[in-house]
mmCIF file of C-alpha atoms and ligand atoms in Angstrom:
data_model
loop_
_atom_site.group_PDB
_atom_site.id
_atom_site.type_symbol
_atom_site.label_atom_id
_atom_site.label_comp_id
_atom_site.label_asym_id
_atom_site.label_seq_id
_atom_site.Cartn_x
_atom_site.Cartn_y
_atom_site.Cartn_z
ATOM 1 C CA MET A 1 -0.837 -25.010 -5.319
ATOM 2 C CA SER A 2 1.613 -22.667 -3.560
ATOM 3 C CA LYS A 3 1.786 -19.011 -3.438
ATOM 4 C CA PRO A 4 5.105 -17.418 -3.686
ATOM 5 C CA LEU A 5 3.894 -14.396 -1.838
ATOM 6 C CA LEU A 6 1.956 -15.802 0.754
ATOM 7 C CA ASP A 7 4.277 -18.442 1.277
ATOM 8 C CA THR A 8 7.129 -16.121 2.049
ATOM 9 C CA LEU A 9 5.057 -13.837 4.333
ATOM 10 C CA THR A 10 3.861 -17.227 6.234
ATOM 11 C CA GLY A 11 7.649 -18.620 6.475
ATOM 12 C CA LEU A 12 6.819 -21.416 4.280
ATOM 13 C CA SER A 13 9.804 -21.990 1.509
ATOM 14 C CA PRO A 14 8.256 -20.165 -1.426
ATOM 15 C CA SER A 15 8.614 -21.844 -5.110
ATOM 16 C CA ARG A 16 10.267 -18.359 -6.361
ATOM 17 C CA ARG A 17 11.191 -15.203 -4.735
ATOM 18 C CA PRO A 18 7.553 -13.156 -5.391
ATOM 19 C CA VAL A 19 7.279 -9.949 -7.086
ATOM 20 C CA TRP A 20 4.386 -6.980 -7.414
ATOM 21 C CA LEU A 21 4.529 -3.480 -7.616
ATOM 22 C CA MET A 22 3.016 -0.517 -5.935
ATOM 23 C CA ARG A 23 0.573 1.078 -8.099
ATOM 24 C CA GLN A 24 0.729 -1.756 -10.362
ATOM 25 C CA ALA A 25 -2.586 -0.787 -11.588
ATOM 26 C CA GLY A 26 -3.021 2.738 -12.934
ATOM 27 C CA ARG A 27 -2.543 5.232 -15.761
ATOM 28 C CA TYR A 28 0.736 4.183 -17.273
ATOM 29 C CA LEU A 29 -1.176 1.191 -18.674
ATOM 30 C CA PRO A 30 -3.332 2.107 -21.664
ATOM 31 C CA GLU A 31 -6.151 -0.401 -20.626
ATOM 32 C CA TYR A 32 -6.551 1.167 -17.452
ATOM 33 C CA ARG A 33 -6.879 4.528 -19.081
ATOM 34 C CA GLU A 34 -9.663 3.327 -21.594
ATOM 35 C CA VAL A 35 -11.737 1.655 -18.541
ATOM 36 C CA ARG A 36 -10.949 4.867 -16.530
ATOM 37 C CA GLN A 37 -12.562 6.822 -19.225
ATOM 38 C CA THR A 38 -15.868 4.806 -19.553
ATOM 39 C CA ALA A 39 -16.345 4.317 -15.778
ATOM 40 C CA GLY A 40 -16.548 8.396 -15.886
ATOM 41 C CA GLY A 41 -14.239 9.006 -13.312
ATOM 42 C CA PHE A 42 -11.565 7.581 -10.569
ATOM 43 C CA LEU A 43 -14.302 7.425 -7.622
ATOM 44 C CA ASN A 44 -16.849 5.355 -10.322
ATOM 45 C CA LEU A 45 -14.006 3.153 -10.917
ATOM 46 C CA CYS A 46 -13.790 2.350 -7.120
ATOM 47 C CA TYR A 47 -17.108 2.056 -6.738
ATOM 48 C CA THR A 48 -18.180 -0.267 -9.628
ATOM 49 C CA PRO A 49 -16.944 -3.851 -8.633
ATOM 50 C CA ASP A 50 -16.937 -5.104 -12.072
ATOM 51 C CA LEU A 51 -14.727 -2.348 -13.353
ATOM 52 C CA ALA A 52 -12.331 -2.520 -10.058
ATOM 53 C CA CYS A 53 -12.131 -5.952 -10.664
ATOM 54 C CA GLU A 54 -10.994 -5.667 -14.335
ATOM 55 C CA VAL A 55 -8.714 -2.940 -13.787
ATOM 56 C CA THR A 56 -7.167 -5.127 -10.697
ATOM 57 C CA LEU A 57 -6.081 -8.137 -13.273
ATOM 58 C CA GLN A 58 -5.102 -5.891 -16.138
ATOM 59 C CA PRO A 59 -1.252 -5.769 -14.969
ATOM 60 C CA LEU A 60 -1.562 -9.703 -14.197
ATOM 61 C CA ARG A 61 -2.559 -10.218 -17.897
ATOM 62 C CA ARG A 62 0.682 -8.483 -18.918
ATOM 63 C CA TYR A 63 3.081 -9.338 -16.331
ATOM 64 C CA ASP A 64 4.005 -12.674 -14.395
ATOM 65 C CA LEU A 65 3.355 -11.260 -10.993
ATOM 66 C CA ASP A 66 2.741 -13.152 -8.120
ATOM 67 C CA ALA A 67 -0.043 -10.545 -6.305
ATOM 68 C CA ALA A 68 -3.447 -8.741 -7.312
ATOM 69 C CA ILE A 69 -3.917 -5.393 -5.205
ATOM 70 C CA LEU A 70 -7.352 -4.480 -4.853
ATOM 71 C CA PHE A 71 -8.206 -1.324 -6.974
ATOM 72 C CA ALA A 72 -9.323 1.276 -4.213
ATOM 73 C CA ASP A 73 -7.746 4.101 -2.869
ATOM 74 C CA ILE A 74 -6.951 4.996 1.088
ATOM 75 C CA LEU A 75 -9.082 8.192 0.721
ATOM 76 C CA LEU A 76 -12.335 6.112 0.701
ATOM 77 C CA ILE A 77 -12.562 6.013 4.426
ATOM 78 C CA PRO A 78 -12.530 9.681 4.572
ATOM 79 C CA GLN A 79 -14.780 9.614 1.956
ATOM 80 C CA ALA A 80 -17.376 7.256 3.844
ATOM 81 C CA MET A 81 -16.737 9.461 7.014
ATOM 82 C CA GLY A 82 -18.168 12.338 5.290
ATOM 83 C CA CYS A 83 -15.428 14.217 4.108
ATOM 84 C CA ASP A 84 -16.743 14.880 0.505
ATOM 85 C CA LEU A 85 -13.870 13.172 -1.731
ATOM 86 C CA ASP A 86 -13.203 14.497 -5.458
ATOM 87 C CA PHE A 87 -10.170 13.603 -7.388
ATOM 88 C CA ARG A 88 -9.878 16.543 -9.585
ATOM 89 C CA GLU A 89 -7.880 16.164 -12.942
ATOM 90 C CA ASN A 90 -4.168 17.081 -12.819
ATOM 91 C CA GLU A 91 -5.334 18.425 -9.004
ATOM 92 C CA GLY A 92 -5.294 14.885 -7.020
ATOM 93 C CA PRO A 93 -7.380 14.713 -4.105
ATOM 94 C CA VAL A 94 -9.820 17.147 -2.842
ATOM 95 C CA LEU A 95 -11.354 17.154 0.698
ATOM 96 C CA ARG A 96 -13.423 18.889 3.498
ATOM 97 C CA LYS A 97 -10.847 20.184 5.858
ATOM 98 C CA ILE A 98 -10.911 18.581 9.330
ATOM 99 C CA GLY A 99 -9.363 20.688 12.336
ATOM 100 C CA SER A 100 -11.496 21.038 15.238
ATOM 101 C CA ALA A 101 -13.250 18.992 18.215
ATOM 102 C CA ALA A 102 -16.583 19.544 16.403
ATOM 103 C CA ASP A 103 -15.477 18.344 12.904
ATOM 104 C CA VAL A 104 -14.393 14.904 14.034
ATOM 105 C CA ALA A 105 -17.537 14.681 16.285
ATOM 106 C CA GLN A 106 -19.236 15.283 13.055
ATOM 107 C CA LEU A 107 -17.588 12.378 11.516
ATOM 108 C CA ASN A 108 -19.617 9.246 10.571
ATOM 109 C CA SER A 109 -17.688 6.421 12.323
ATOM 110 C CA GLY A 110 -20.444 3.962 12.710
ATOM 111 C CA ILE A 111 -19.521 0.591 11.414
ATOM 112 C CA ASP A 112 -23.099 -0.037 9.709
ATOM 113 C CA GLU A 113 -22.859 3.094 8.220
ATOM 114 C CA LEU A 114 -19.306 3.042 6.700
ATOM 115 C CA ASN A 115 -20.214 -0.430 5.119
ATOM 116 C CA LYS A 116 -23.007 0.785 3.681
ATOM 117 C CA ILE A 117 -20.733 2.881 1.608
ATOM 118 C CA LEU A 118 -17.702 0.900 1.509
ATOM 119 C CA SER A 119 -19.884 -2.767 0.153
ATOM 120 C CA PRO A 120 -18.975 -2.290 -3.153
ATOM 121 C CA VAL A 121 -14.975 -2.623 -2.461
ATOM 122 C CA TYR A 122 -15.906 -5.573 -0.836
ATOM 123 C CA ASP A 123 -18.058 -7.168 -3.694
ATOM 124 C CA ALA A 124 -14.513 -6.005 -5.812
ATOM 125 C CA VAL A 125 -12.323 -8.166 -3.576
ATOM 126 C CA SER A 126 -14.816 -11.102 -4.094
ATOM 127 C CA ALA A 127 -15.009 -10.626 -7.479
ATOM 128 C CA ILE A 128 -10.904 -10.782 -8.065
ATOM 129 C CA LYS A 129 -10.725 -13.686 -5.758
ATOM 130 C CA SER A 130 -13.070 -15.579 -7.853
ATOM 131 C CA ASN A 131 -10.910 -14.528 -11.038
ATOM 132 C CA LEU A 132 -7.571 -14.902 -9.753
ATOM 133 C CA ASP A 133 -5.312 -17.837 -10.682
ATOM 134 C CA GLU A 134 -4.593 -20.020 -7.780
ATOM 135 C CA ASP A 135 -0.884 -19.088 -7.324
ATOM 136 C CA LYS A 136 -1.361 -15.396 -7.098
ATOM 137 C CA THR A 137 -1.957 -13.985 -3.841
ATOM 138 C CA LEU A 138 -5.074 -11.288 -2.996
ATOM 139 C CA ILE A 139 -3.630 -8.238 -1.362
ATOM 140 C CA GLY A 140 -6.199 -5.759 0.890
ATOM 141 C CA PHE A 141 -5.020 -2.446 1.838
ATOM 142 C CA CYS A 142 -5.813 0.705 3.619
ATOM 143 C CA GLY A 143 -4.062 3.938 4.535
ATOM 144 C CA ALA A 144 -2.452 4.352 7.761
ATOM 145 C CA PRO A 145 -4.175 6.631 10.153
ATOM 146 C CA TRP A 146 -1.557 9.173 10.376
ATOM 147 C CA THR A 147 -1.302 9.475 6.156
ATOM 148 C CA VAL A 148 -5.262 9.473 6.126
ATOM 149 C CA ALA A 149 -5.522 11.827 8.797
ATOM 150 C CA THR A 150 -3.151 14.341 6.912
ATOM 151 C CA TYR A 151 -5.236 14.208 3.923
ATOM 152 C CA MET A 152 -8.447 15.033 6.179
ATOM 153 C CA ILE A 153 -6.510 18.149 7.837
ATOM 154 C CA GLU A 154 -4.607 19.306 5.058
ATOM 155 C CA GLY A 155 -7.628 18.686 2.608
ATOM 156 C CA GLY A 156 -5.800 17.170 -0.117
ATOM 157 C CA THR A 157 -2.228 16.483 -0.970
ATOM 158 C CA SER A 158 -0.012 18.948 0.865
ATOM 159 C CA VAL A 159 3.829 19.738 0.406
ATOM 160 C CA GLU A 160 4.749 19.668 4.219
ATOM 161 C CA ARG A 161 1.422 19.052 6.211
ATOM 162 C CA ALA A 162 2.318 21.530 8.172
ATOM 163 C CA ALA A 163 -1.323 21.834 10.008
ATOM 164 C CA SER A 164 -1.096 18.114 10.697
ATOM 165 C CA ARG A 165 2.479 18.222 12.065
ATOM 166 C CA LEU A 166 1.539 21.477 14.344
ATOM 167 C CA ALA A 167 -1.406 19.457 15.259
ATOM 168 C CA ALA A 168 0.788 16.441 16.431
ATOM 169 C CA PHE A 169 3.201 18.471 18.293
ATOM 170 C CA ALA A 170 0.394 20.655 20.068
ATOM 171 C CA ASN A 171 -0.669 16.608 21.169
ATOM 172 C CA GLU A 172 -4.321 18.055 20.055
ATOM 173 C CA ASP A 173 -7.247 16.097 21.850
ATOM 174 C CA TRP A 174 -8.963 16.232 18.427
ATOM 175 C CA LEU A 175 -6.467 14.839 16.639
ATOM 176 C CA ASN A 176 -6.191 12.068 18.842
ATOM 177 C CA GLU A 177 -9.894 11.574 18.580
ATOM 178 C CA LEU A 178 -9.487 11.425 14.956
ATOM 179 C CA VAL A 179 -6.642 8.945 14.821
ATOM 180 C CA ASP A 180 -8.653 6.684 17.176
ATOM 181 C CA LYS A 181 -11.553 6.828 14.818
ATOM 182 C CA LEU A 182 -9.401 5.952 11.812
ATOM 183 C CA VAL A 183 -7.830 2.824 14.006
ATOM 184 C CA SER A 184 -11.159 1.627 14.395
ATOM 185 C CA ALA A 185 -12.704 2.293 10.939
ATOM 186 C CA SER A 186 -9.088 0.609 9.270
ATOM 187 C CA ILE A 187 -9.808 -2.729 11.303
ATOM 188 C CA GLU A 188 -13.142 -3.436 10.384
ATOM 189 C CA TYR A 189 -12.190 -2.029 6.604
ATOM 190 C CA LEU A 190 -9.905 -4.453 6.442
ATOM 191 C CA SER A 191 -11.153 -7.355 8.183
ATOM 192 C CA CYS A 192 -14.105 -6.790 5.901
ATOM 193 C CA GLN A 193 -11.697 -7.371 2.826
ATOM 194 C CA VAL A 194 -10.453 -10.096 4.518
ATOM 195 C CA GLU A 195 -14.082 -12.046 4.889
ATOM 196 C CA ALA A 196 -14.341 -11.144 1.648
ATOM 197 C CA GLY A 197 -11.261 -13.026 0.247
ATOM 198 C CA ALA A 198 -8.248 -10.905 0.755
ATOM 199 C CA GLU A 199 -5.004 -13.065 1.990
ATOM 200 C CA VAL A 200 -2.802 -10.377 2.942
ATOM 201 C CA LEU A 201 -3.099 -6.874 4.057
ATOM 202 C CA GLN A 202 -0.982 -3.912 3.518
ATOM 203 C CA ILE A 203 -0.972 -0.776 5.642
ATOM 204 C CA PHE A 204 0.424 2.377 3.783
ATOM 205 C CA ASP A 205 1.801 4.959 5.794
ATOM 206 C CA THR A 206 3.190 7.717 3.039
ATOM 207 C CA TRP A 207 3.919 10.517 5.173
ATOM 208 C CA SER A 208 5.169 8.671 8.281
ATOM 209 C CA GLY A 209 8.414 10.529 7.518
ATOM 210 C CA ASP A 210 6.926 13.502 8.921
ATOM 211 C CA LEU A 211 7.283 12.070 12.701
ATOM 212 C CA SER A 212 10.314 11.402 14.770
ATOM 213 C CA GLY A 213 11.243 10.593 18.521
ATOM 214 C CA GLU A 214 7.955 10.200 20.612
ATOM 215 C CA LEU A 215 5.661 11.499 17.624
ATOM 216 C CA LEU A 216 6.758 8.764 15.310
ATOM 217 C CA GLN A 217 5.748 5.948 17.984
ATOM 218 C CA ARG A 218 2.362 7.666 18.903
ATOM 219 C CA TYR A 219 0.991 8.425 15.952
ATOM 220 C CA CYS A 220 2.829 5.836 13.492
ATOM 221 C CA PHE A 221 3.898 2.972 15.834
ATOM 222 C CA GLN A 222 1.112 2.483 18.138
ATOM 223 C CA PRO A 223 -1.695 2.922 15.512
ATOM 224 C CA ILE A 224 -0.730 0.504 13.452
ATOM 225 C CA ALA A 225 0.334 -2.106 16.178
ATOM 226 C CA ALA A 226 -3.269 -1.751 17.079
ATOM 227 C CA MET A 227 -4.420 -2.424 13.945
ATOM 228 C CA ARG A 228 -2.153 -5.523 13.228
ATOM 229 C CA SER A 229 -3.228 -6.943 17.062
ATOM 230 C CA GLU A 230 -6.645 -6.719 16.432
ATOM 231 C CA LEU A 231 -6.690 -8.110 13.062
ATOM 232 C CA LYS A 232 -4.368 -10.822 14.227
ATOM 233 C CA LYS A 233 -6.950 -11.900 16.728
ATOM 234 C CA ARG A 234 -9.541 -12.123 14.118
ATOM 235 C CA HIS A 235 -7.639 -13.568 11.164
ATOM 236 C CA PRO A 236 -4.494 -15.032 12.694
ATOM 237 C CA HIS A 237 -3.384 -16.695 9.694
ATOM 238 C CA VAL A 238 -3.284 -13.278 7.435
ATOM 239 C CA PRO A 239 -0.138 -11.949 7.178
ATOM 240 C CA VAL A 240 0.099 -7.685 7.532
ATOM 241 C CA ILE A 241 2.776 -5.480 5.677
ATOM 242 C CA GLY A 242 3.580 -2.063 6.977
ATOM 243 C CA PHE A 243 5.049 0.854 5.059
ATOM 244 C CA ALA A 244 6.298 3.342 6.881
ATOM 245 C CA ARG A 245 7.775 5.373 4.105
ATOM 246 C CA GLY A 246 10.391 7.885 4.792
ATOM 247 C CA ILE A 247 11.890 6.600 8.427
ATOM 248 C CA GLY A 248 14.974 4.976 7.328
ATOM 249 C CA VAL A 249 16.846 3.614 10.340
ATOM 250 C CA SER A 250 13.485 3.802 12.699
ATOM 251 C CA GLN A 251 12.246 0.712 10.631
ATOM 252 C CA THR A 252 13.699 -1.680 13.018
ATOM 253 C CA ASP A 253 12.141 0.258 15.746
ATOM 254 C CA PHE A 254 8.533 0.242 13.847
ATOM 255 C CA VAL A 255 8.965 -3.566 12.924
ATOM 256 C CA ALA A 256 9.507 -4.487 17.001
ATOM 257 C CA ALA A 257 6.916 -1.928 17.917
ATOM 258 C CA SER A 258 4.226 -2.886 15.273
ATOM 259 C CA LYS A 259 5.115 -6.807 14.505
ATOM 260 C CA VAL A 260 4.081 -6.933 10.933
ATOM 261 C CA ASP A 261 4.765 -9.611 9.050
ATOM 262 C CA GLY A 262 6.738 -7.820 6.350
ATOM 263 C CA VAL A 263 7.889 -4.432 5.730
ATOM 264 C CA SER A 264 8.184 -2.452 2.699
ATOM 265 C CA ILE A 265 11.001 0.111 2.320
ATOM 266 C CA GLU A 266 11.502 3.165 0.431
ATOM 267 C CA TRP A 267 14.535 3.144 -2.133
ATOM 268 C CA PRO A 268 16.999 5.463 0.265
ATOM 269 C CA VAL A 269 16.876 2.606 2.829
ATOM 270 C CA ASN A 270 20.319 0.619 2.053
ATOM 271 C CA THR A 271 19.482 -3.488 0.991
ATOM 272 C CA GLY A 272 22.658 -4.449 2.797
ATOM 273 C CA TRP A 273 21.374 -2.822 5.931
ATOM 274 C CA ALA A 274 17.923 -4.080 5.496
ATOM 275 C CA ARG A 275 19.066 -7.745 5.274
ATOM 276 C CA ASP A 276 21.551 -6.964 8.460
ATOM 277 C CA ASN A 277 19.003 -5.222 10.288
ATOM 278 C CA LEU A 278 15.453 -6.440 9.485
ATOM 279 C CA ILE A 279 15.323 -9.791 7.708
ATOM 280 C CA GLU A 280 15.705 -11.661 10.993
ATOM 281 C CA ARG A 281 12.623 -10.349 12.323
ATOM 282 C CA CYS A 282 10.330 -10.138 9.071
ATOM 283 C CA VAL A 283 10.369 -10.378 5.628
ATOM 284 C CA VAL A 284 11.444 -7.331 3.451
ATOM 285 C CA GLN A 285 9.536 -5.805 0.436
ATOM 286 C CA GLY A 286 11.211 -3.528 -1.818
ATOM 287 C CA ASN A 287 12.824 -1.090 -2.790
ATOM 288 C CA LEU A 288 13.423 -0.002 -6.623
ATOM 289 C CA ASP A 289 13.333 3.832 -7.438
ATOM 290 C CA PRO A 290 10.410 4.314 -9.549
ATOM 291 C CA LEU A 291 12.150 6.877 -11.350
ATOM 292 C CA SER A 292 14.700 4.128 -12.511
ATOM 293 C CA LEU A 293 11.674 2.032 -13.789
ATOM 294 C CA ILE A 294 10.696 5.293 -16.306
ATOM 295 C CA GLY A 295 14.715 5.312 -17.415
ATOM 296 C CA GLY A 296 14.634 1.357 -17.399
ATOM 297 C CA GLY A 297 17.750 -0.081 -19.254
ATOM 298 C CA ASP A 298 20.990 -0.798 -17.823
ATOM 299 C CA GLY A 299 20.325 2.061 -14.696
ATOM 300 C CA MET A 300 17.440 0.113 -13.820
ATOM 301 C CA LEU A 301 18.810 -3.492 -14.027
ATOM 302 C CA ASN A 302 21.669 -2.560 -12.058
ATOM 303 C CA ALA A 303 19.991 -1.262 -9.413
ATOM 304 C CA THR A 304 17.581 -4.213 -9.548
ATOM 305 C CA ARG A 305 20.639 -6.427 -9.476
ATOM 306 C CA GLN A 306 21.821 -5.197 -6.485
ATOM 307 C CA ILE A 307 18.538 -5.386 -4.468
ATOM 308 C CA LEU A 308 18.608 -9.160 -5.681
ATOM 309 C CA GLN A 309 21.634 -9.839 -4.588
ATOM 310 C CA ASP A 310 21.341 -8.182 -1.166
ATOM 311 C CA LEU A 311 18.139 -9.614 -0.149
ATOM 312 C CA PRO A 312 17.645 -13.652 0.111
ATOM 313 C CA ALA A 313 15.068 -14.490 -2.125
ATOM 314 C CA ASP A 314 12.804 -16.552 0.453
ATOM 315 C CA ARG A 315 12.798 -13.341 2.724
ATOM 316 C CA HIS A 316 12.377 -10.934 0.184
ATOM 317 C CA ILE A 317 9.153 -9.610 -1.929
ATOM 318 C CA PHE A 318 10.586 -7.699 -4.666
ATOM 319 C CA ASN A 319 8.841 -4.386 -5.173
ATOM 320 C CA LEU A 320 9.260 -0.603 -5.806
ATOM 321 C CA GLY A 321 10.341 1.888 -3.235
ATOM 322 C CA HIS A 322 6.924 3.671 -3.589
ATOM 323 C CA GLY A 323 4.195 3.728 -6.648
ATOM 324 C CA ILE A 324 4.648 3.312 -10.499
ATOM 325 C CA ARG A 325 4.647 6.542 -11.840
ATOM 326 C CA LYS A 326 1.945 7.103 -14.674
ATOM 327 C CA GLU A 327 4.949 8.307 -17.013
ATOM 328 C CA THR A 328 6.350 4.610 -17.026
ATOM 329 C CA PRO A 329 6.774 2.785 -20.465
ATOM 330 C CA PRO A 330 4.882 -0.500 -19.878
ATOM 331 C CA GLU A 331 7.682 -2.140 -21.614
ATOM 332 C CA HIS A 332 10.070 -1.369 -18.917
ATOM 333 C CA VAL A 333 7.977 -3.440 -16.379
ATOM 334 C CA SER A 334 8.713 -6.579 -18.439
ATOM 335 C CA ASP A 335 12.041 -5.946 -18.887
ATOM 336 C CA LEU A 336 12.172 -5.663 -14.885
ATOM 337 C CA VAL A 337 10.410 -8.652 -14.283
ATOM 338 C CA SER A 338 12.040 -11.155 -17.066
ATOM 339 C CA PHE A 339 15.417 -10.138 -15.088
ATOM 340 C CA ILE A 340 14.002 -10.633 -12.271
ATOM 341 C CA ARG A 341 13.169 -14.266 -12.873
ATOM 342 C CA GLU A 342 16.412 -14.914 -15.021
ATOM 343 C CA PHE A 343 18.415 -13.470 -11.807
ATOM 344 C CA ASP A 344 16.675 -16.190 -9.323
ATOM 345 C CA ARG A 345 17.071 -18.886 -12.199
ATOM 346 C CA THR A 346 20.437 -18.430 -12.565
ATOM 347 C CA ALA A 347 21.563 -18.307 -9.152
ATOM 348 C CA LYS A 348 19.743 -21.135 -7.664
ATOM 349 C CA PRO A 349 22.655 -23.756 -6.822
HETATM 350 O O1 LIG B 1 -1.558 -0.438 -6.222
HETATM 351 C C1 LIG B 1 -2.609 -0.663 -6.822
HETATM 352 O O2 LIG B 1 -2.321 -0.695 -8.129
HETATM 353 C C2 LIG B 1 -3.890 -0.440 -5.969
HETATM 354 C C3 LIG B 1 -4.600 0.867 -5.998
HETATM 355 C C4 LIG B 1 -4.048 2.402 -5.268
HETATM 356 C C5 LIG B 1 -4.725 3.202 -5.792
HETATM 357 N N1 LIG B 1 -4.012 4.303 -4.488
HETATM 358 C C6 LIG B 1 -5.217 4.012 -7.046
HETATM 359 C C7 LIG B 1 -4.529 5.230 -7.312
HETATM 360 C C8 LIG B 1 -3.564 2.128 -4.142
HETATM 361 C C9 LIG B 1 -3.067 1.243 -2.852
HETATM 362 C C10 LIG B 1 -3.374 3.422 -3.777
HETATM 363 C C11 LIG B 1 -2.765 4.095 -2.532
HETATM 364 C C12 LIG B 1 -2.723 5.770 -2.019
HETATM 365 N N2 LIG B 1 -3.573 6.394 -2.862
HETATM 366 C C13 LIG B 1 -1.816 6.067 -1.197
HETATM 367 C C14 LIG B 1 -0.752 5.504 -0.739
HETATM 368 C C15 LIG B 1 0.480 4.455 -1.259
HETATM 369 C C16 LIG B 1 1.127 5.932 -2.091
HETATM 370 O O3 LIG B 1 1.075 5.836 -3.185
HETATM 371 O O4 LIG B 1 2.043 6.773 -1.163
HETATM 372 C C17 LIG B 1 -2.117 7.602 -1.369
HETATM 373 C C18 LIG B 1 -1.175 8.395 -0.778
HETATM 374 C C19 LIG B 1 -3.292 7.833 -2.159
HETATM 375 C C20 LIG B 1 -4.044 9.295 -2.558
HETATM 376 C C21 LIG B 1 -4.073 9.322 -3.598
HETATM 377 N N3 LIG B 1 -5.014 8.746 -4.657
HETATM 378 C C22 LIG B 1 -3.181 10.827 -4.491
HETATM 379 C C23 LIG B 1 -2.713 11.806 -3.475
HETATM 380 C C24 LIG B 1 -4.065 10.462 -5.867
HETATM 381 C C25 LIG B 1 -3.878 11.282 -6.887
HETATM 382 C C26 LIG B 1 -2.221 11.600 -7.315
HETATM 383 C C27 LIG B 1 -2.203 10.401 -8.452
HETATM 384 O O5 LIG B 1 -1.402 9.501 -8.522
HETATM 385 O O6 LIG B 1 -3.162 10.918 -9.144
HETATM 386 C C28 LIG B 1 -4.726 9.246 -5.762
HETATM 387 C C29 LIG B 1 -5.408 8.957 -7.023
HETATM 388 C C30 LIG B 1 -5.351 7.416 -7.581
HETATM 389 N N4 LIG B 1 -5.046 6.642 -6.737
HETATM 390 C C31 LIG B 1 -4.830 6.872 -8.943
HETATM 391 C C32 LIG B 1 -4.803 5.391 -8.646
HETATM 392 C C33 LIG B 1 -4.643 4.515 -9.605
HETATM 393 C C34 LIG B 1 -4.834 7.938 -10.263
HETATM 394 C C35 LIG B 1 -6.226 8.069 -10.265
HETATM 395 C C36 LIG B 1 -6.801 8.211 -11.811
HETATM 396 O O7 LIG B 1 -7.030 7.206 -12.649
HETATM 397 O O8 LIG B 1 -6.858 9.508 -12.419
#
C-alpha cells in the first residue's frame, strides 16, 4: 500500500499530493474538547496513551488527511529534565526558569531517567500506529533546541525572548551547554519514537526567526544538522522535516546546512520563490496562513490555489504556515481539503 506523505519525502512518486495540518488535533474540534475535559488537563492527555491516541486520530476521522501527528508537546522534554511544567488556563505554559551554569547542571539529562518519564509517549506512538490505516503516515516530532531553550530561559511564552537572545549574543557557556543537552535528549526522544512506529520526524523551530547571521547557524542550523545526521545513522529510511519558522530567504541556507528531507515554510515565504530555490534540494511543506482558515470562503480558496499552482504535486506537502488556531470553524478544514483534492484531480493530464 502506498503512503503519499512518506512516498513524497523518499522520492517515490506519490499517488496524490499529501495533506496534513500542523496542530490538526486540538481545541477547534469539539470532540477534542470533550476528551480534554475528561482527561483533567493537557499534560494528562499527553501522558495517557489511550487518550493521546484517541485525539491523534480524531482529525483523520473527520478529514481526508494523509498523516497523523503524535499528540504530545515540545515542552515534554524540559518537563522530563525537571523544569516543573504547568499549562495554565488562558495563560499557556509556565516553567521554572533556567539562567545559569548551575541551573543547567541540575537538569536531568540521563537517557534512562528521561525515558522513564517519556515512556507513555512511546506507548502512545505504538497505539496510534496499530490503529492507523495503511496509507497514512505517522509523524513523530520534537521542538528544536533553540525554541525549547527559549521556553526554559523565559519560563514560558514570551513576546520577544529577550533573555534568550541576550544569552546568544553573549555566547554564554551555559546556553551552549543547554543546547548540547537538548540536542542529545531530542535525538534519543525521536529515536525512541521511531522505534515505537513513527515513520517521519518533524523538528519545530518556532522561534528561529529570532536569530540571524552567525547566531542563526550556531543555534538553529547546527543543532538541527547534528540531530538529523545522528538520526540518519540510526534510522536511514526515516525522513526528517525541518520547520525553521520566520527565517525567510535563509531557508536555502537552512536546507543546505541541515540536510533535511523536507522543509516546512511559514506563510510569508513566496511559493514561487520556494519552487525556484528549494524544490530541487528538498520537498517543500506549507504554507497557507492559518488565519485564512478562520475566514474560509474565497479568501482561503484563492490563497490555496496559488500554493497548489506554484508547487508541484509530487514535491509538495500541503500544510499551513503555522498551527491551526482554536477559533477555526471545523467545516473550513473540510472545504480546504476537498478543494485541494479537486484541484489535483482536474489538474492531472
Ligand atoms: O500538531 C498536532 O496536532 C500535534 C500536537 C502538538 C501540540 N503542540 C499540542 C498542543 C504539537 C506538534 C505541538 C508543538 C508545539 N507546542 C510547538 C511548536 C509548534 C508551534 O505551534 O509553533 C510549540 C511552540 C508548543 C508550545 C505550546 N504548547 C504552547 C505555547 C502552548 C499554549 C498555547 C496554546 O495553543 O494553547 C501549548 C499547548 C498545546 N499543545 C495545546 C495543544 C493541542 C493546547 C492545549 C489545550 O488543550 O489547552
